[in-house]
Backbone as numpy.savetxt, mean C-alpha at the origin, in Angstrom:
# Nx Ny Nz CAx CAy CAz Cx Cy Cz
-8.56 -9.35 6.60 -8.73 -7.95 6.65 -9.94 -7.63 7.55
-9.90 -6.52 8.19 -11.03 -6.12 9.10 -12.09 -5.51 8.23
-13.29 -6.21 8.15 -14.32 -5.66 7.30 -14.76 -4.26 7.81
-14.64 -4.00 9.00 -15.08 -2.67 9.47 -14.08 -1.58 8.87
-12.86 -1.90 8.52 -11.99 -0.97 7.88 -12.30 -0.88 6.36
-12.65 -2.03 5.75 -12.95 -1.96 4.36 -14.23 -1.23 4.00
-15.18 -1.23 4.92 -16.48 -0.60 4.59 -16.27 0.92 4.25
-15.36 1.58 4.91 -15.13 2.98 4.75 -14.36 3.36 3.44
-13.76 2.31 2.83 -12.98 2.57 1.62 -13.95 2.61 0.44
-13.73 3.70 -0.41 -14.72 3.90 -1.47 -14.19 3.75 -2.82
-13.03 3.20 -3.01 -12.51 2.96 -4.38 -11.69 1.71 -4.39
-11.56 1.05 -5.60 -10.73 -0.13 -5.61 -9.32 0.18 -5.34
-8.85 1.37 -5.64 -7.47 1.76 -5.33 -7.16 1.76 -3.89
-8.09 2.35 -3.13 -7.94 2.40 -1.65 -7.91 0.97 -1.00
-8.66 0.09 -1.61 -8.68 -1.26 -1.12 -7.41 -1.94 -1.38
-6.84 -1.76 -2.66 -5.53 -2.33 -3.02 -4.45 -1.80 -2.07
-4.45 -0.52 -1.80 -3.40 0.06 -0.92 -3.60 -0.41 0.50
-4.83 -0.56 0.96 -5.07 -1.09 2.25 -4.57 -2.51 2.41
-4.78 -3.36 1.37 -4.32 -4.67 1.42 -2.72 -4.77 1.46
-2.12 -3.92 0.64 -0.66 -3.88 0.60 -0.12 -3.40 1.95
-0.65 -2.31 2.49 -0.16 -1.86 3.82 -0.45 -2.85 4.90
-1.59 -3.53 4.90 -1.84 -4.60 5.83 -0.86 -5.74 5.75
-0.48 -6.14 4.61 0.47 -7.18 4.42 1.79 -6.75 5.02
2.27 -5.55 4.79 3.53 -5.04 5.39 3.45 -4.98 6.85
2.37 -4.54 7.44 2.13 -4.46 8.83 2.21 -5.85 9.46
1.48 -6.82 8.87 1.44 -8.16 9.32 2.85 -8.77 9.36
3.61 -8.51 8.31 4.97 -9.01 8.28 5.89 -8.37 9.33
5.67 -7.07 9.57 6.40 -6.39 10.56 6.08 -7.04 11.90
4.81 -7.21 12.24 4.43 -7.81 13.58 5.11 -9.19 13.71
5.00 -9.98 12.70 5.47 -11.37 12.79 6.97 -11.37 13.00
7.74 -10.64 12.11 9.23 -10.76 12.21 9.72 -10.03 13.37
9.09 -8.98 13.88 9.55 -8.26 15.02 9.40 -9.07 16.33
8.42 -9.92 16.27 8.16 -10.85 17.49 8.95 -12.13 17.43
9.09 -12.71 16.22 9.73 -13.99 16.05 11.07 -14.06 15.53
11.48 -12.88 15.00 12.85 -12.81 14.44 12.89 -13.45 13.03
14.07 -13.77 12.56 14.15 -14.32 11.25 14.46 -13.34 10.15
14.60 -12.08 10.43 14.86 -11.06 9.47 15.94 -10.10 10.05
16.71 -9.51 9.21 17.65 -8.51 9.66 16.84 -7.26 10.14
17.47 -6.39 10.96 16.78 -5.20 11.49 16.34 -4.31 10.29
17.12 -4.17 9.34 16.78 -3.28 8.14 15.59 -3.83 7.49
15.41 -5.12 7.35 14.25 -5.75 6.69 12.98 -5.49 7.56
13.11 -5.67 8.90 11.94 -5.43 9.77 11.56 -3.95 9.72
12.54 -3.07 9.68 12.30 -1.66 9.55 11.54 -1.36 8.23
11.91 -2.02 7.19 11.28 -1.80 5.81 9.77 -2.29 5.88
9.53 -3.24 6.66 8.05 -3.67 6.87 7.34 -2.64 7.71
8.00 -2.08 8.66 7.40 -1.11 9.52 7.13 0.28 8.83
8.02 0.60 7.89 7.85 1.87 7.10 7.95 1.48 5.66
6.84 0.89 5.07 6.95 0.48 3.74 7.02 1.69 2.74
7.65 1.49 1.61 7.66 2.48 0.52 7.45 1.77 -0.77
7.03 2.49 -1.76 6.73 1.97 -3.04 7.02 2.94 -4.02
7.56 2.52 -5.19 7.82 3.46 -6.31 6.52 3.76 -7.05
6.53 4.87 -7.77 5.37 5.19 -8.59 5.14 4.06 -9.65
6.20 3.53 -10.19 6.02 2.45 -11.12 5.35 1.23 -10.52
5.79 0.81 -9.31 5.19 -0.34 -8.63 3.74 -0.04 -8.30
3.38 1.21 -7.86 2.05 1.59 -7.49 1.11 1.55 -8.72
1.68 2.05 -9.79 0.87 2.04 -11.06 0.63 0.60 -11.49
1.61 -0.29 -11.41 1.43 -1.70 -11.77 0.41 -2.37 -10.79
0.58 -2.11 -9.54 -0.29 -2.74 -8.56 -1.75 -2.38 -8.80
-1.97 -1.12 -9.11 -3.39 -0.51 -9.31 -3.83 -0.66 -10.74
-3.01 -1.15 -11.55 -3.40 -1.35 -12.95 -3.71 0.04 -13.65
-2.89 0.96 -13.39 -3.06 2.30 -13.92 -1.87 2.74 -14.79
-1.16 1.80 -15.30 0.03 2.02 -16.05 -0.32 2.96 -17.33
-1.45 2.60 -17.93 -1.87 3.34 -19.17 -2.83 4.45 -18.80
-3.22 4.67 -17.58 -4.11 5.80 -17.21 -3.23 6.84 -16.53
-3.85 7.98 -16.51 -3.19 9.14 -15.73 -1.71 9.26 -16.14
-1.50 9.58 -17.40 -0.14 9.64 -17.96 0.80 10.54 -17.20
0.30 11.60 -16.67 1.15 12.56 -15.87 0.96 12.27 -14.40
1.99 12.31 -13.65 1.88 12.06 -12.22 0.84 13.01 -11.58
0.79 14.26 -12.11 -0.08 15.26 -11.59 -1.52 14.71 -11.62
-1.90 14.06 -12.74 -3.29 13.47 -12.85 -3.54 12.37 -11.83
-2.60 11.55 -11.67 -2.70 10.47 -10.67 -2.83 11.10 -9.27
-1.98 12.01 -8.91 -2.09 12.66 -7.59 -3.42 13.27 -7.37
-3.95 13.99 -8.46 -5.23 14.67 -8.30 -6.33 13.68 -8.09
-6.24 12.52 -8.84 -7.26 11.50 -8.68 -7.24 10.90 -7.30
-6.05 10.56 -6.78 -5.91 10.10 -5.45 -6.39 11.00 -4.42
-6.10 12.28 -4.50 -6.50 13.30 -3.56 -8.05 13.44 -3.57
-8.67 13.32 -4.73 -10.17 13.45 -4.78 -10.84 12.23 -4.24
-10.14 11.09 -4.11 -10.82 9.87 -3.58 -10.70 9.79 -2.07
-9.84 10.57 -1.46 -9.59 10.48 -0.06 -10.65 11.11 0.74
């Protein structure tokens, strides 16, 4: 990861998301250049999506912010 990018991130959640997005981008670059994946899979790496459930598990917030509104508010305030 680029340390210059991580310096500007101010919460553990933003770092987790940065790492996840970086992973997807790296996979996109690799497979779009070298092949080995179907076009749909490469496109999924290019435009990653995640469910709220997966996001909550990844950030260890399953038991926090019971309402989606609270999670959205917290995320908005950390940006």
